[in-house]
JSON list of C-alpha atoms and ligand atoms in Angstrom, two decimals:
[
{"chain": "A", "resi": 1, "resn": "MET", "atom": "CA", "xyz": [0.00, 0.00, 0.00]},
{"chain": "A", "resi": 2, "resn": "VAL", "atom": "CA", "xyz": [1.16, 3.52, -0.74]},
{"chain": "A", "resi": 3, "resn": "LEU", "atom": "CA", "xyz": [-0.52, 6.55, 0.81]},
{"chain": "A", "resi": 4, "resn": "PRO", "atom": "CA", "xyz": [-2.22, 8.41, -2.03]},
{"chain": "A", "resi": 5, "resn": "ASP", "atom": "CA", "xyz": [-0.80, 11.85, -2.84]},
{"chain": "A", "resi": 6, "resn": "GLU", "atom": "CA", "xyz": [-4.06, 13.55, -1.85]},
{"chain": "A", "resi": 7, "resn": "ILE", "atom": "CA", "xyz": [-3.88, 12.04, 1.66]},
{"chain": "A", "resi": 8, "resn": "ILE", "atom": "CA", "xyz": [-0.24, 13.14, 2.04]},
{"chain": "A", "resi": 9, "resn": "GLN", "atom": "CA", "xyz": [-1.17, 16.63, 0.78]},
{"chain": "A", "resi": 10, "resn": "LEU", "atom": "CA", "xyz": [-4.12, 16.74, 3.19]},
{"chain": "A", "resi": 11, "resn": "GLY", "atom": "CA", "xyz": [-1.82, 15.82, 6.07]},
{"chain": "A", "resi": 12, "resn": "ARG", "atom": "CA", "xyz": [0.79, 18.41, 5.05]},
{"chain": "A", "resi": 13, "resn": "GLU", "atom": "CA", "xyz": [-1.83, 21.16, 4.66]},
{"chain": "A", "resi": 14, "resn": "ARG", "atom": "CA", "xyz": [-3.61, 20.47, 7.94]},
{"chain": "A", "resi": 15, "resn": "ILE", "atom": "CA", "xyz": [-0.38, 20.47, 9.97]},
{"chain": "A", "resi": 16, "resn": "LYS", "atom": "CA", "xyz": [0.92, 23.73, 8.44]},
{"chain": "A", "resi": 17, "resn": "PRO", "atom": "CA", "xyz": [-0.37, 26.04, 11.25]},
{"chain": "A", "resi": 18, "resn": "PHE", "atom": "CA", "xyz": [1.66, 24.11, 13.82]},
{"chain": "A", "resi": 19, "resn": "ALA", "atom": "CA", "xyz": [5.35, 23.87, 14.72]},
{"chain": "A", "resi": 20, "resn": "CYS", "atom": "CA", "xyz": [5.79, 20.51, 13.04]},
{"chain": "A", "resi": 21, "resn": "GLU", "atom": "CA", "xyz": [8.04, 19.37, 10.20]},
{"chain": "A", "resi": 22, "resn": "GLY", "atom": "CA", "xyz": [8.33, 16.51, 7.70]},
{"chain": "A", "resi": 23, "resn": "PHE", "atom": "CA", "xyz": [5.77, 13.85, 6.96]},
{"chain": "A", "resi": 24, "resn": "VAL", "atom": "CA", "xyz": [6.28, 10.16, 7.70]},
{"chain": "A", "resi": 25, "resn": "ALA", "atom": "CA", "xyz": [3.83, 8.06, 5.71]},
{"chain": "A", "resi": 26, "resn": "TYR", "atom": "CA", "xyz": [4.06, 4.64, 7.39]},
{"chain": "A", "resi": 27, "resn": "GLY", "atom": "CA", "xyz": [6.29, 1.58, 7.69]},
{"chain": "A", "resi": 28, "resn": "GLY", "atom": "CA", "xyz": [5.80, -2.14, 7.05]},
{"chain": "A", "resi": 29, "resn": "SER", "atom": "CA", "xyz": [2.73, -3.58, 5.38]},
{"chain": "A", "resi": 30, "resn": "PHE", "atom": "CA", "xyz": [-0.79, -4.70, 6.17]},
{"chain": "A", "resi": 31, "resn": "LYS", "atom": "CA", "xyz": [-0.02, -8.39, 5.56]},
{"chain": "A", "resi": 32, "resn": "GLU", "atom": "CA", "xyz": [-1.15, -9.43, 9.07]},
{"chain": "A", "resi": 33, "resn": "HIS", "atom": "CA", "xyz": [-3.66, -6.58, 9.52]},
{"chain": "A", "resi": 34, "resn": "ILE", "atom": "CA", "xyz": [-1.86, -5.53, 12.69]},
{"chain": "A", "resi": 35, "resn": "MET", "atom": "CA", "xyz": [-1.57, -1.77, 13.11]},
{"chain": "A", "resi": 36, "resn": "ILE", "atom": "CA", "xyz": [0.92, -0.16, 15.48]},
{"chain": "A", "resi": 37, "resn": "ILE", "atom": "CA", "xyz": [0.12, 3.44, 16.39]},
{"chain": "A", "resi": 38, "resn": "GLY", "atom": "CA", "xyz": [2.85, 5.55, 17.98]},
{"chain": "A", "resi": 39, "resn": "GLU", "atom": "CA", "xyz": [2.91, 9.19, 18.99]},
{"chain": "A", "resi": 40, "resn": "ALA", "atom": "CA", "xyz": [4.76, 11.29, 16.40]},
{"chain": "A", "resi": 41, "resn": "PRO", "atom": "CA", "xyz": [8.06, 11.05, 14.53]},
{"chain": "A", "resi": 42, "resn": "GLY", "atom": "CA", "xyz": [11.28, 12.39, 15.99]},
{"chain": "A", "resi": 43, "resn": "GLU", "atom": "CA", "xyz": [14.08, 14.21, 14.18]},
{"chain": "A", "resi": 44, "resn": "ASN", "atom": "CA", "xyz": [15.63, 11.20, 12.37]},
{"chain": "A", "resi": 45, "resn": "GLU", "atom": "CA", "xyz": [12.26, 9.88, 11.31]},
{"chain": "A", "resi": 46, "resn": "ALA", "atom": "CA", "xyz": [11.21, 13.27, 9.92]},
{"chain": "A", "resi": 47, "resn": "ILE", "atom": "CA", "xyz": [14.44, 13.56, 7.93]},
{"chain": "A", "resi": 48, "resn": "GLN", "atom": "CA", "xyz": [14.31, 10.05, 6.47]},
{"chain": "A", "resi": 49, "resn": "GLY", "atom": "CA", "xyz": [10.52, 9.76, 6.21]},
{"chain": "A", "resi": 50, "resn": "LEU", "atom": "CA", "xyz": [10.51, 6.42, 8.02]},
{"chain": "A", "resi": 51, "resn": "PRO", "atom": "CA", "xyz": [8.92, 5.56, 11.38]},
{"chain": "A", "resi": 52, "resn": "PHE", "atom": "CA", "xyz": [10.83, 4.35, 14.44]},
{"chain": "A", "resi": 53, "resn": "ILE", "atom": "CA", "xyz": [14.37, 4.39, 13.10]},
{"chain": "A", "resi": 54, "resn": "GLY", "atom": "CA", "xyz": [15.99, 6.04, 16.14]},
{"chain": "A", "resi": 55, "resn": "ARG", "atom": "CA", "xyz": [16.71, 4.71, 19.63]},
{"chain": "A", "resi": 56, "resn": "ALA", "atom": "CA", "xyz": [13.02, 4.04, 20.34]},
{"chain": "A", "resi": 57, "resn": "GLY", "atom": "CA", "xyz": [12.92, 2.12, 17.05]},
{"chain": "A", "resi": 58, "resn": "LYS", "atom": "CA", "xyz": [15.61, -0.26, 18.33]},
{"chain": "A", "resi": 59, "resn": "VAL", "atom": "CA", "xyz": [13.47, -0.92, 21.41]},
{"chain": "A", "resi": 60, "resn": "LEU", "atom": "CA", "xyz": [10.44, -1.50, 19.16]},
{"chain": "A", "resi": 61, "resn": "ASP", "atom": "CA", "xyz": [12.45, -3.98, 17.07]},
{"chain": "A", "resi": 62, "resn": "ALA", "atom": "CA", "xyz": [13.33, -5.95, 20.22]},
{"chain": "A", "resi": 63, "resn": "MET", "atom": "CA", "xyz": [9.65, -5.90, 21.26]},
{"chain": "A", "resi": 64, "resn": "LEU", "atom": "CA", "xyz": [8.57, -7.25, 17.85]},
{"chain": "A", "resi": 65, "resn": "GLU", "atom": "CA", "xyz": [11.20, -9.95, 18.06]},
{"chain": "A", "resi": 66, "resn": "ASP", "atom": "CA", "xyz": [9.88, -10.95, 21.50]},
{"chain": "A", "resi": 67, "resn": "ILE", "atom": "CA", "xyz": [6.38, -11.44, 20.13]},
{"chain": "A", "resi": 68, "resn": "GLY", "atom": "CA", "xyz": [7.64, -13.21, 17.00]},
{"chain": "A", "resi": 69, "resn": "VAL", "atom": "CA", "xyz": [6.41, -10.65, 14.48]},
{"chain": "A", "resi": 70, "resn": "ALA", "atom": "CA", "xyz": [8.48, -9.29, 11.59]},
{"chain": "A", "resi": 71, "resn": "ARG", "atom": "CA", "xyz": [8.57, -5.49, 11.24]},
{"chain": "A", "resi": 72, "resn": "GLN", "atom": "CA", "xyz": [7.71, -5.74, 7.53]},
{"chain": "A", "resi": 73, "resn": "ASP", "atom": "CA", "xyz": [4.52, -7.70, 8.30]},
{"chain": "A", "resi": 74, "resn": "VAL", "atom": "CA", "xyz": [2.95, -5.07, 10.56]},
{"chain": "A", "resi": 75, "resn": "TYR", "atom": "CA", "xyz": [1.72, -1.59, 9.65]},
{"chain": "A", "resi": 76, "resn": "ILE", "atom": "CA", "xyz": [3.51, 1.11, 11.67]},
{"chain": "A", "resi": 77, "resn": "THR", "atom": "CA", "xyz": [2.12, 4.62, 11.91]},
{"chain": "A", "resi": 78, "resn": "SER", "atom": "CA", "xyz": [1.50, 7.35, 14.48]},
{"chain": "A", "resi": 79, "resn": "ALA", "atom": "CA", "xyz": [-1.23, 9.69, 15.72]},
{"chain": "A", "resi": 80, "resn": "VAL", "atom": "CA", "xyz": [0.68, 12.65, 14.25]},
{"chain": "A", "resi": 81, "resn": "LYS", "atom": "CA", "xyz": [2.79, 12.05, 11.17]},
{"chain": "A", "resi": 82, "resn": "SER", "atom": "CA", "xyz": [4.97, 15.15, 11.32]},
{"chain": "A", "resi": 83, "resn": "ARG", "atom": "CA", "xyz": [7.64, 15.95, 13.93]},
{"chain": "A", "resi": 84, "resn": "PRO", "atom": "CA", "xyz": [6.42, 18.38, 16.61]},
{"chain": "A", "resi": 85, "resn": "PHE", "atom": "CA", "xyz": [9.36, 20.56, 17.68]},
{"chain": "A", "resi": 86, "resn": "GLN", "atom": "CA", "xyz": [10.19, 23.50, 19.89]},
{"chain": "A", "resi": 87, "resn": "TRP", "atom": "CA", "xyz": [13.12, 25.89, 19.72]},
{"chain": "A", "resi": 88, "resn": "LYS", "atom": "CA", "xyz": [15.35, 25.87, 22.79]},
{"chain": "A", "resi": 89, "resn": "GLU", "atom": "CA", "xyz": [18.53, 27.66, 23.62]},
{"chain": "A", "resi": 90, "resn": "LYS", "atom": "CA", "xyz": [21.35, 25.49, 24.96]},
{"chain": "A", "resi": 91, "resn": "LYS", "atom": "CA", "xyz": [24.90, 26.33, 25.93]},
{"chain": "A", "resi": 92, "resn": "LEU", "atom": "CA", "xyz": [27.25, 24.20, 23.83]},
{"chain": "A", "resi": 93, "resn": "GLN", "atom": "CA", "xyz": [30.99, 24.68, 24.29]},
{"chain": "A", "resi": 94, "resn": "ARG", "atom": "CA", "xyz": [30.59, 28.15, 25.80]},
{"chain": "A", "resi": 95, "resn": "ALA", "atom": "CA", "xyz": [28.34, 29.41, 23.00]},
{"chain": "A", "resi": 96, "resn": "TRP", "atom": "CA", "xyz": [24.57, 29.66, 23.17]},
{"chain": "A", "resi": 97, "resn": "VAL", "atom": "CA", "xyz": [22.91, 27.84, 20.29]},
{"chain": "A", "resi": 98, "resn": "CYS", "atom": "CA", "xyz": [19.26, 27.66, 19.37]},
{"chain": "A", "resi": 99, "resn": "LYS", "atom": "CA", "xyz": [18.16, 24.17, 18.38]},
{"chain": "A", "resi": 100, "resn": "LYS", "atom": "CA", "xyz": [14.92, 22.34, 17.55]},
{"chain": "A", "resi": 101, "resn": "TYR", "atom": "CA", "xyz": [13.89, 19.72, 20.12]},
{"chain": "A", "resi": 102, "resn": "ASN", "atom": "CA", "xyz": [11.18, 17.07, 19.94]},
{"chain": "A", "resi": 103, "resn": "ARG", "atom": "CA", "xyz": [8.06, 17.62, 22.00]},
{"chain": "A", "resi": 104, "resn": "PRO", "atom": "CA", "xyz": [4.83, 15.62, 22.41]},
{"chain": "A", "resi": 105, "resn": "PRO", "atom": "CA", "xyz": [2.07, 16.54, 19.96]},
{"chain": "A", "resi": 106, "resn": "THR", "atom": "CA", "xyz": [-0.79, 18.76, 21.13]},
{"chain": "A", "resi": 107, "resn": "ARG", "atom": "CA", "xyz": [-4.47, 17.81, 20.88]},
{"chain": "A", "resi": 108, "resn": "GLU", "atom": "CA", "xyz": [-4.84, 20.21, 17.92]},
{"chain": "A", "resi": 109, "resn": "GLU", "atom": "CA", "xyz": [-2.02, 18.46, 16.10]},
{"chain": "A", "resi": 110, "resn": "VAL", "atom": "CA", "xyz": [-3.60, 15.06, 16.76]},
{"chain": "A", "resi": 111, "resn": "LEU", "atom": "CA", "xyz": [-6.89, 16.42, 15.35]},
{"chain": "A", "resi": 112, "resn": "ALA", "atom": "CA", "xyz": [-5.06, 17.86, 12.33]},
{"chain": "A", "resi": 113, "resn": "HIS", "atom": "CA", "xyz": [-3.87, 14.38, 11.35]},
{"chain": "A", "resi": 114, "resn": "ALA", "atom": "CA", "xyz": [-7.03, 12.51, 12.43]},
{"chain": "A", "resi": 115, "resn": "PRO", "atom": "CA", "xyz": [-8.36, 12.16, 8.84]},
{"chain": "A", "resi": 116, "resn": "VAL", "atom": "CA", "xyz": [-5.05, 10.63, 7.75]},
{"chain": "A", "resi": 117, "resn": "LEU", "atom": "CA", "xyz": [-5.14, 8.02, 10.51]},
{"chain": "A", "resi": 118, "resn": "ASP", "atom": "CA", "xyz": [-8.83, 7.34, 9.74]},
{"chain": "A", "resi": 119, "resn": "TYR", "atom": "CA", "xyz": [-7.89, 6.74, 6.11]},
{"chain": "A", "resi": 120, "resn": "GLU", "atom": "CA", "xyz": [-5.21, 4.28, 7.21]},
{"chain": "A", "resi": 121, "resn": "LEU", "atom": "CA", "xyz": [-7.65, 2.46, 9.51]},
{"chain": "A", "resi": 122, "resn": "ASP", "atom": "CA", "xyz": [-10.02, 1.98, 6.57]},
{"chain": "A", "resi": 123, "resn": "ARG", "atom": "CA", "xyz": [-7.26, 0.71, 4.31]},
{"chain": "A", "resi": 124, "resn": "VAL", "atom": "CA", "xyz": [-5.50, -1.57, 6.79]},
{"chain": "A", "resi": 125, "resn": "GLN", "atom": "CA", "xyz": [-8.70, -3.00, 8.34]},
{"chain": "A", "resi": 126, "resn": "PRO", "atom": "CA", "xyz": [-6.73, -3.97, 11.45]},
{"chain": "A", "resi": 127, "resn": "ARG", "atom": "CA", "xyz": [-7.61, -7.16, 13.28]},
{"chain": "A", "resi": 128, "resn": "LEU", "atom": "CA", "xyz": [-5.57, -5.75, 16.14]},
{"chain": "A", "resi": 129, "resn": "ILE", "atom": "CA", "xyz": [-4.37, -2.23, 16.93]},
{"chain": "A", "resi": 130, "resn": "ILE", "atom": "CA", "xyz": [-1.36, -1.89, 19.22]},
{"chain": "A", "resi": 131, "resn": "THR", "atom": "CA", "xyz": [-0.95, 1.60, 20.64]},
{"chain": "A", "resi": 132, "resn": "LEU", "atom": "CA", "xyz": [2.43, 2.76, 21.93]},
{"chain": "A", "resi": 133, "resn": "GLY", "atom": "CA", "xyz": [2.15, 5.34, 24.70]},
{"chain": "A", "resi": 134, "resn": "LYS", "atom": "CA", "xyz": [-0.65, 7.57, 25.86]},
{"chain": "A", "resi": 135, "resn": "VAL", "atom": "CA", "xyz": [-1.03, 9.77, 22.75]},
{"chain": "A", "resi": 136, "resn": "GLY", "atom": "CA", "xyz": [-1.86, 6.82, 20.47]},
{"chain": "A", "resi": 137, "resn": "TRP", "atom": "CA", "xyz": [-4.10, 5.26, 23.12]},
{"chain": "A", "resi": 138, "resn": "ASN", "atom": "CA", "xyz": [-5.95, 8.52, 23.77]},
{"chain": "A", "resi": 139, "resn": "ARG", "atom": "CA", "xyz": [-6.40, 9.12, 20.01]},
{"chain": "A", "resi": 140, "resn": "VAL", "atom": "CA", "xyz": [-8.17, 5.81, 19.44]},
{"chain": "A", "resi": 141, "resn": "SER", "atom": "CA", "xyz": [-9.99, 5.29, 22.74]},
{"chain": "A", "resi": 142, "resn": "GLY", "atom": "CA", "xyz": [-10.60, 8.84, 23.97]},
{"chain": "A", "resi": 143, "resn": "SER", "atom": "CA", "xyz": [-9.55, 7.62, 27.41]},
{"chain": "A", "resi": 144, "resn": "THR", "atom": "CA", "xyz": [-7.24, 9.80, 29.48]},
{"chain": "A", "resi": 145, "resn": "ALA", "atom": "CA", "xyz": [-6.54, 7.00, 31.97]},
{"chain": "A", "resi": 146, "resn": "MET", "atom": "CA", "xyz": [-2.94, 6.69, 33.05]},
{"chain": "A", "resi": 147, "resn": "MET", "atom": "CA", "xyz": [-0.80, 4.21, 31.13]},
{"chain": "A", "resi": 148, "resn": "SER", "atom": "CA", "xyz": [-0.01, 2.47, 34.42]},
{"chain": "A", "resi": 149, "resn": "LYS", "atom": "CA", "xyz": [-3.72, 1.56, 34.71]},
{"chain": "A", "resi": 150, "resn": "ILE", "atom": "CA", "xyz": [-4.48, 0.38, 31.18]},
{"chain": "A", "resi": 151, "resn": "HIS", "atom": "CA", "xyz": [-1.30, -1.06, 29.64]},
{"chain": "A", "resi": 152, "resn": "GLY", "atom": "CA", "xyz": [-1.33, -4.73, 28.69]},
{"chain": "A", "resi": 153, "resn": "LYS", "atom": "CA", "xyz": [-5.14, -5.09, 28.81]},
{"chain": "A", "resi": 154, "resn": "LEU", "atom": "CA", "xyz": [-7.05, -5.79, 25.62]},
{"chain": "A", "resi": 155, "resn": "TYR", "atom": "CA", "xyz": [-9.84, -3.30, 24.86]},
{"chain": "A", "resi": 156, "resn": "THR", "atom": "CA", "xyz": [-12.63, -4.36, 22.50]},
{"chain": "A", "resi": 157, "resn": "GLY", "atom": "CA", "xyz": [-15.10, -1.73, 21.37]},
{"chain": "A", "resi": 158, "resn": "PRO", "atom": "CA", "xyz": [-15.63, 1.40, 19.29]},
{"chain": "A", "resi": 159, "resn": "ILE", "atom": "CA", "xyz": [-12.75, 3.74, 18.58]},
{"chain": "A", "resi": 160, "resn": "LEU", "atom": "CA", "xyz": [-12.68, 7.46, 17.80]},
{"chain": "A", "resi": 161, "resn": "ARG", "atom": "CA", "xyz": [-13.01, 8.71, 14.24]},
{"chain": "A", "resi": 162, "resn": "MET", "atom": "CA", "xyz": [-13.30, 12.25, 12.94]},
{"chain": "A", "resi": 163, "resn": "ASN", "atom": "CA", "xyz": [-16.76, 13.36, 11.82]},
{"chain": "A", "resi": 164, "resn": "GLY", "atom": "CA", "xyz": [-17.74, 16.11, 9.35]},
{"chain": "A", "resi": 165, "resn": "ASN", "atom": "CA", "xyz": [-17.72, 18.70, 12.17]},
{"chain": "A", "resi": 166, "resn": "GLU", "atom": "CA", "xyz": [-14.04, 18.11, 12.91]},
{"chain": "A", "resi": 167, "resn": "GLU", "atom": "CA", "xyz": [-14.90, 16.26, 16.10]},
{"chain": "A", "resi": 168, "resn": "LEU", "atom": "CA", "xyz": [-13.84, 12.81, 17.17]},
{"chain": "A", "resi": 169, "resn": "GLU", "atom": "CA", "xyz": [-16.76, 10.44, 17.74]},
{"chain": "A", "resi": 170, "resn": "HIS", "atom": "CA", "xyz": [-17.12, 6.74, 18.45]},
{"chain": "A", "resi": 171, "resn": "SER", "atom": "CA", "xyz": [-17.20, 4.35, 15.50]},
{"chain": "A", "resi": 172, "resn": "GLN", "atom": "CA", "xyz": [-20.06, 1.95, 14.75]},
{"chain": "A", "resi": 173, "resn": "LYS", "atom": "CA", "xyz": [-17.51, -0.78, 14.25]},
{"chain": "A", "resi": 174, "resn": "SER", "atom": "CA", "xyz": [-15.78, -2.58, 17.09]},
{"chain": "A", "resi": 175, "resn": "TYR", "atom": "CA", "xyz": [-11.98, -2.85, 17.16]},
{"chain": "A", "resi": 176, "resn": "ARG", "atom": "CA", "xyz": [-9.47, -4.69, 19.32]},
{"chain": "A", "resi": 177, "resn": "VAL", "atom": "CA", "xyz": [-6.86, -2.41, 20.86]},
{"chain": "A", "resi": 178, "resn": "PHE", "atom": "CA", "xyz": [-3.88, -3.50, 22.96]},
{"chain": "A", "resi": 179, "resn": "PRO", "atom": "CA", "xyz": [-2.18, -0.54, 24.72]},
{"chain": "A", "resi": 180, "resn": "LEU", "atom": "CA", "xyz": [1.53, -0.74, 25.49]},
{"chain": "A", "resi": 181, "resn": "TYR", "atom": "CA", "xyz": [3.96, 1.76, 26.98]},
{"chain": "A", "resi": 182, "resn": "HIS", "atom": "CA", "xyz": [5.85, 3.76, 24.36]},
{"chain": "A", "resi": 183, "resn": "PRO", "atom": "CA", "xyz": [9.24, 2.11, 23.62]},
{"chain": "A", "resi": 184, "resn": "ALA", "atom": "CA", "xyz": [10.98, 5.44, 24.37]},
{"chain": "A", "resi": 185, "resn": "SER", "atom": "CA", "xyz": [9.62, 5.34, 27.93]},
{"chain": "A", "resi": 186, "resn": "LEU", "atom": "CA", "xyz": [11.75, 2.24, 28.57]},
{"chain": "A", "resi": 187, "resn": "LEU", "atom": "CA", "xyz": [14.83, 4.30, 27.71]},
{"chain": "A", "resi": 188, "resn": "TYR", "atom": "CA", "xyz": [14.21, 6.94, 30.35]},
{"chain": "A", "resi": 189, "resn": "LYS", "atom": "CA", "xyz": [12.46, 4.65, 32.86]},
{"chain": "A", "resi": 190, "resn": "PRO", "atom": "CA", "xyz": [14.15, 1.22, 32.73]},
{"chain": "A", "resi": 191, "resn": "SER", "atom": "CA", "xyz": [12.00, 0.02, 35.66]},
{"chain": "A", "resi": 192, "resn": "LEU", "atom": "CA", "xyz": [9.14, -0.34, 33.11]},
{"chain": "A", "resi": 193, "resn": "LYS", "atom": "CA", "xyz": [10.99, -3.19, 31.38]},
{"chain": "A", "resi": 194, "resn": "GLU", "atom": "CA", "xyz": [9.47, -5.84, 33.66]},
{"chain": "A", "resi": 195, "resn": "GLU", "atom": "CA", "xyz": [5.93, -4.57, 33.00]},
{"chain": "A", "resi": 196, "resn": "MET", "atom": "CA", "xyz": [6.64, -4.51, 29.28]},
{"chain": "A", "resi": 197, "resn": "LYS", "atom": "CA", "xyz": [7.91, -8.09, 29.41]},
{"chain": "A", "resi": 198, "resn": "LYS", "atom": "CA", "xyz": [4.62, -9.24, 30.98]},
{"chain": "A", "resi": 199, "resn": "ASP", "atom": "CA", "xyz": [2.57, -7.25, 28.46]},
{"chain": "A", "resi": 200, "resn": "LEU", "atom": "CA", "xyz": [4.48, -8.76, 25.55]},
{"chain": "A", "resi": 201, "resn": "THR", "atom": "CA", "xyz": [3.83, -12.27, 26.90]},
{"chain": "A", "resi": 202, "resn": "THR", "atom": "CA", "xyz": [0.09, -11.49, 27.01]},
{"chain": "A", "resi": 203, "resn": "LEU", "atom": "CA", "xyz": [0.27, -10.00, 23.52]},
{"chain": "A", "resi": 204, "resn": "LYS", "atom": "CA", "xyz": [2.12, -13.01, 22.14]},
{"chain": "A", "resi": 205, "resn": "VAL", "atom": "CA", "xyz": [-0.62, -15.36, 23.37]},
{"chain": "A", "resi": 206, "resn": "LEU", "atom": "CA", "xyz": [-3.26, -13.09, 21.83]},
{"chain": "A", "resi": 207, "resn": "LEU", "atom": "CA", "xyz": [-1.43, -13.04, 18.51]},
{"chain": "A", "resi": 208, "resn": "LEU", "atom": "CA", "xyz": [-0.97, -16.82, 18.48]},
{"chain": "A", "resi": 209, "resn": "GLU", "atom": "CA", "xyz": [-4.73, -17.24, 18.92]},
{"chain": "A", "resi": 210, "resn": "MET", "atom": "CA", "xyz": [-5.44, -14.60, 16.30]},
{"chain": "A", "resi": 211, "resn": "LEU", "atom": "CA", "xyz": [-3.02, -15.74, 13.62]},
{"chain": "A", "resi": 212, "resn": "SER", "atom": "CA", "xyz": [-3.48, -19.54, 13.95]},
{"chain": "B", "resi": 1, "resn": "URA", "atom": "N1", "xyz": [8.01, 7.80, 18.29]},
{"chain": "B", "resi": 1, "resn": "URA", "atom": "C1", "xyz": [6.92, 7.58, 17.53]},
{"chain": "B", "resi": 1, "resn": "URA", "atom": "O1", "xyz": [5.82, 7.54, 18.05]},
{"chain": "B", "resi": 1, "resn": "URA", "atom": "N2", "xyz": [7.11, 7.40, 16.23]},
{"chain": "B", "resi": 1, "resn": "URA", "atom": "C2", "xyz": [8.31, 7.39, 15.64]},
{"chain": "B", "resi": 1, "resn": "URA", "atom": "O2", "xyz": [8.42, 7.18, 14.44]},
{"chain": "B", "resi": 1, "resn": "URA", "atom": "C3", "xyz": [9.42, 7.61, 16.47]},
{"chain": "B", "resi": 1, "resn": "URA", "atom": "C4", "xyz": [9.26, 7.81, 17.79]}
]
């Protein structure tokens, strides 16, 4: 699958008012109808136009290996497909330099790219959605519950889709969504590794049932 030009243009246009750059279409394929939804690309991803190629991507690769799924067989995307950044001044070798840093996407940015994600949901027809972190989870479920409460538990039910009034509303269709911590969170909070291990064991069982 290739994202049609009009969808890419729509995404680029709708994100223009915000401090975001680049546009990462997606990674992998919809062979297994498994859709992984992250948060937003970082600097490397925005430059190369590929999702999860930085440090968090390495963690994601290890997670996929744990559950026995090849990266090219799953569809990898994010709630926002451009890199949200902020300018910050930092002192580097005695000189002050202004540099762009990653930041989490805002609600407005998530809404800006909602029609793109909705398009992908229709094309991929996921049998299972795996969300990485709270932005992806909140985008599809609308829930603001803390990750520590909901990670590793399968949700089955409607998800949020954008309507003609630019609002997110619940779908008629039921989806299966498995929320995980974002792989980057394991880098700055290694104590989450044990929780992730348990969640991946649960997910592996789910996938074995689903794919057999
Ligand atoms: N985090 C995401 O959610 N997506 C990426 O592509 C990289 C980091």
